[in-house]
Amino acid sequence: FFFVMSRHPEVKWAERNDVLLVTIVCPDAENPVITLEVSKLGFSGTSGGVKYEFDLELNGEIDVEGSTKSVTPRQCELKIKKKEEGYWNKMWKTKTRPNYLAVDWSKWVDEDEVDENEDLGGFGGMEGMGGMGGMGG
């Protein structure tokens, strides 16, 4: 069984001072298993007869009990609580980024733009985008 090839699912991530926001894209995953350890994240599941999995050593320690997950037919979303607050700047511990890992720009916020009251459950409207008007003349 060591010769069975598995693939990596697409994994997107973003971070805040206190949490990592991770999305594992594996549509219609059968029996997805998400493993959280103090400094490791793992996933395995089957989609379309293909086994997807990864084990990722994290760049810091996490609070396993304080972390949450949501599994939908399309993806698994994780809100991983950091053991200590502070930006890690990268999620992985190795020198090079694993090729299946990508920044989730839709959830990314720069450290100096953090809104403490942000609702991470959904996406807000586009307030402030209307009424650009002409440049006058």
CSV table of C-alpha atoms in Angstrom, one decimal:
chain,number,residue,atom,x,y,z
A,1,PHE,CA,0.0,0.0,0.0
A,2,PHE,CA,3.0,2.3,0.1
A,3,PHE,CA,2.9,2.5,-3.7
A,4,VAL,CA,-0.5,4.1,-4.0
A,5,MET,CA,-0.2,7.6,-5.3
A,6,SER,CA,-2.2,10.3,-3.6
A,7,ARG,CA,-2.6,13.9,-4.6
A,8,HIS,CA,-2.5,17.1,-2.7
A,9,PRO,CA,-5.7,19.1,-2.5
A,10,GLU,CA,-5.6,22.8,-3.1
A,11,VAL,CA,-5.0,24.5,0.2
A,12,LYS,CA,-5.6,28.3,0.6
A,13,TRP,CA,-4.7,30.2,3.7
A,14,ALA,CA,-4.7,33.7,5.3
A,15,GLU,CA,-3.9,34.9,8.7
A,16,ARG,CA,-4.9,37.3,11.4
A,17,ASN,CA,-3.1,38.1,14.7
A,18,ASP,CA,-4.9,35.3,16.5
A,19,VAL,CA,-6.0,32.8,13.8
A,20,LEU,CA,-5.1,31.0,10.6
A,21,LEU,CA,-7.9,30.8,8.0
A,22,VAL,CA,-7.5,27.7,6.0
A,23,THR,CA,-9.6,26.4,3.1
A,24,ILE,CA,-9.0,22.8,1.8
A,25,VAL,CA,-10.6,22.6,-1.7
A,26,CYS,CA,-11.6,18.9,-2.3
A,27,PRO,CA,-15.1,18.8,-3.9
A,28,ASP,CA,-17.4,16.0,-2.9
A,29,ALA,CA,-14.8,14.5,-0.6
A,30,GLU,CA,-15.8,11.2,0.9
A,31,ASN,CA,-15.0,10.8,4.6
A,32,PRO,CA,-12.7,13.8,4.9
A,33,VAL,CA,-10.4,13.5,7.9
A,34,ILE,CA,-8.8,16.7,9.3
A,35,THR,CA,-6.1,16.2,11.8
A,36,LEU,CA,-5.0,19.1,14.1
A,37,GLU,CA,-2.0,18.7,16.4
A,38,VAL,CA,-0.1,21.4,18.3
A,39,SER,CA,2.2,22.1,15.4
A,40,LYS,CA,0.7,20.1,12.5
A,41,LEU,CA,-2.2,20.1,10.1
A,42,GLY,CA,-3.3,17.0,8.2
A,43,PHE,CA,-6.0,16.1,5.7
A,44,SER,CA,-7.1,13.0,3.9
A,45,GLY,CA,-10.2,12.3,1.7
A,46,THR,CA,-11.2,10.7,-1.5
A,47,SER,CA,-12.8,12.7,-4.4
A,48,GLY,CA,-13.8,11.1,-7.7
A,49,GLY,CA,-12.0,7.9,-6.8
A,50,VAL,CA,-8.7,9.8,-6.1
A,51,LYS,CA,-7.1,10.0,-2.7
A,52,TYR,CA,-6.1,13.4,-1.6
A,53,GLU,CA,-3.9,14.1,1.5
A,54,PHE,CA,-1.2,16.2,3.1
A,55,ASP,CA,0.6,16.6,6.3
A,56,LEU,CA,1.9,20.1,7.0
A,57,GLU,CA,4.3,21.1,9.8
A,58,LEU,CA,3.1,24.5,11.0
A,59,ASN,CA,5.3,27.5,11.6
A,60,GLY,CA,4.0,27.9,15.2
A,61,GLU,CA,1.9,26.2,17.8
A,62,ILE,CA,-1.9,26.2,17.7
A,63,ASP,CA,-4.7,25.8,20.2
A,64,VAL,CA,-6.4,22.6,18.9
A,65,GLU,CA,-9.4,22.8,21.3
A,66,GLY,CA,-10.0,26.5,20.3
A,67,SER,CA,-10.0,25.8,16.6
A,68,THR,CA,-13.1,25.2,14.5
A,69,LYS,CA,-14.0,23.5,11.2
A,70,SER,CA,-16.8,23.6,8.7
A,71,VAL,CA,-17.1,20.9,6.1
A,72,THR,CA,-19.3,21.6,3.0
A,73,PRO,CA,-19.7,19.5,-0.2
A,74,ARG,CA,-17.1,21.7,-1.9
A,75,GLN,CA,-14.5,22.4,0.7
A,76,CYS,CA,-13.3,22.2,4.4
A,77,GLU,CA,-12.9,25.6,6.1
A,78,LEU,CA,-10.8,25.8,9.2
A,79,LYS,CA,-10.4,28.6,11.7
A,80,ILE,CA,-7.2,27.6,13.5
A,81,LYS,CA,-6.5,29.4,16.8
A,82,LYS,CA,-2.9,30.3,17.4
A,83,LYS,CA,-1.5,29.4,20.8
A,84,GLU,CA,0.1,32.9,21.1
A,85,GLU,CA,-1.0,36.0,19.2
A,86,GLY,CA,1.3,37.4,16.5
A,87,TYR,CA,1.8,37.1,12.8
A,88,TRP,CA,3.7,34.1,11.5
A,89,ASN,CA,4.1,35.6,8.0
A,90,LYS,CA,4.0,32.0,6.6
A,91,MET,CA,2.0,29.0,7.7
A,92,TRP,CA,4.6,26.3,6.9
A,93,LYS,CA,7.7,25.5,8.8
A,94,THR,CA,9.9,24.4,5.9
A,95,LYS,CA,12.1,26.8,4.0
A,96,THR,CA,10.2,26.4,0.8
A,97,ARG,CA,6.5,26.7,0.4
A,98,PRO,CA,4.7,23.5,-0.4
A,99,ASN,CA,3.4,23.7,-4.0
A,100,TYR,CA,-0.2,22.9,-3.0
A,101,LEU,CA,-0.4,25.9,-0.7
A,102,ALA,CA,-1.6,29.3,-1.9
A,103,VAL,CA,-2.5,32.6,-0.2
A,104,ASP,CA,-6.3,33.2,0.0
A,105,TRP,CA,-6.3,36.8,-1.2
A,106,SER,CA,-10.1,37.1,-0.6
A,107,LYS,CA,-9.5,36.7,3.1
A,108,TRP,CA,-6.0,38.3,3.4
A,109,VAL,CA,-5.7,41.5,5.4
A,110,ASP,CA,-2.4,43.3,6.0
A,111,GLU,CA,-1.2,43.5,9.6
A,112,ASP,CA,-1.8,47.3,9.7
A,113,GLU,CA,-5.3,47.0,8.2
A,114,VAL,CA,-6.9,44.6,10.7
A,115,ASP,CA,-10.4,45.4,11.8
A,116,GLU,CA,-10.9,44.0,15.3
A,117,ASN,CA,-14.6,43.8,14.8
A,118,GLU,CA,-14.4,41.9,11.5
A,119,ASP,CA,-16.9,39.1,11.0
A,120,LEU,CA,-14.9,36.2,9.5
A,121,GLY,CA,-18.1,34.3,8.8
A,122,GLY,CA,-19.1,36.1,5.6
A,123,PHE,CA,-18.1,38.8,3.3
A,124,GLY,CA,-19.3,42.4,3.7
A,125,GLY,CA,-20.8,44.7,1.1
A,126,MET,CA,-18.9,47.1,-1.1
A,127,GLU,CA,-19.7,50.2,1.0
A,128,GLY,CA,-17.7,53.3,0.0
A,129,MET,CA,-17.3,52.2,-3.6
A,130,GLY,CA,-20.2,54.1,-5.2
A,131,GLY,CA,-20.4,57.8,-6.0
A,132,MET,CA,-17.0,58.2,-7.5
A,133,GLY,CA,-18.4,61.0,-9.7
A,134,GLY,CA,-16.6,62.8,-12.5
A,135,MET,CA,-13.5,64.9,-12.2
A,136,GLY,CA,-15.4,68.1,-12.9
A,137,GLY,CA,-14.9,70.4,-15.9
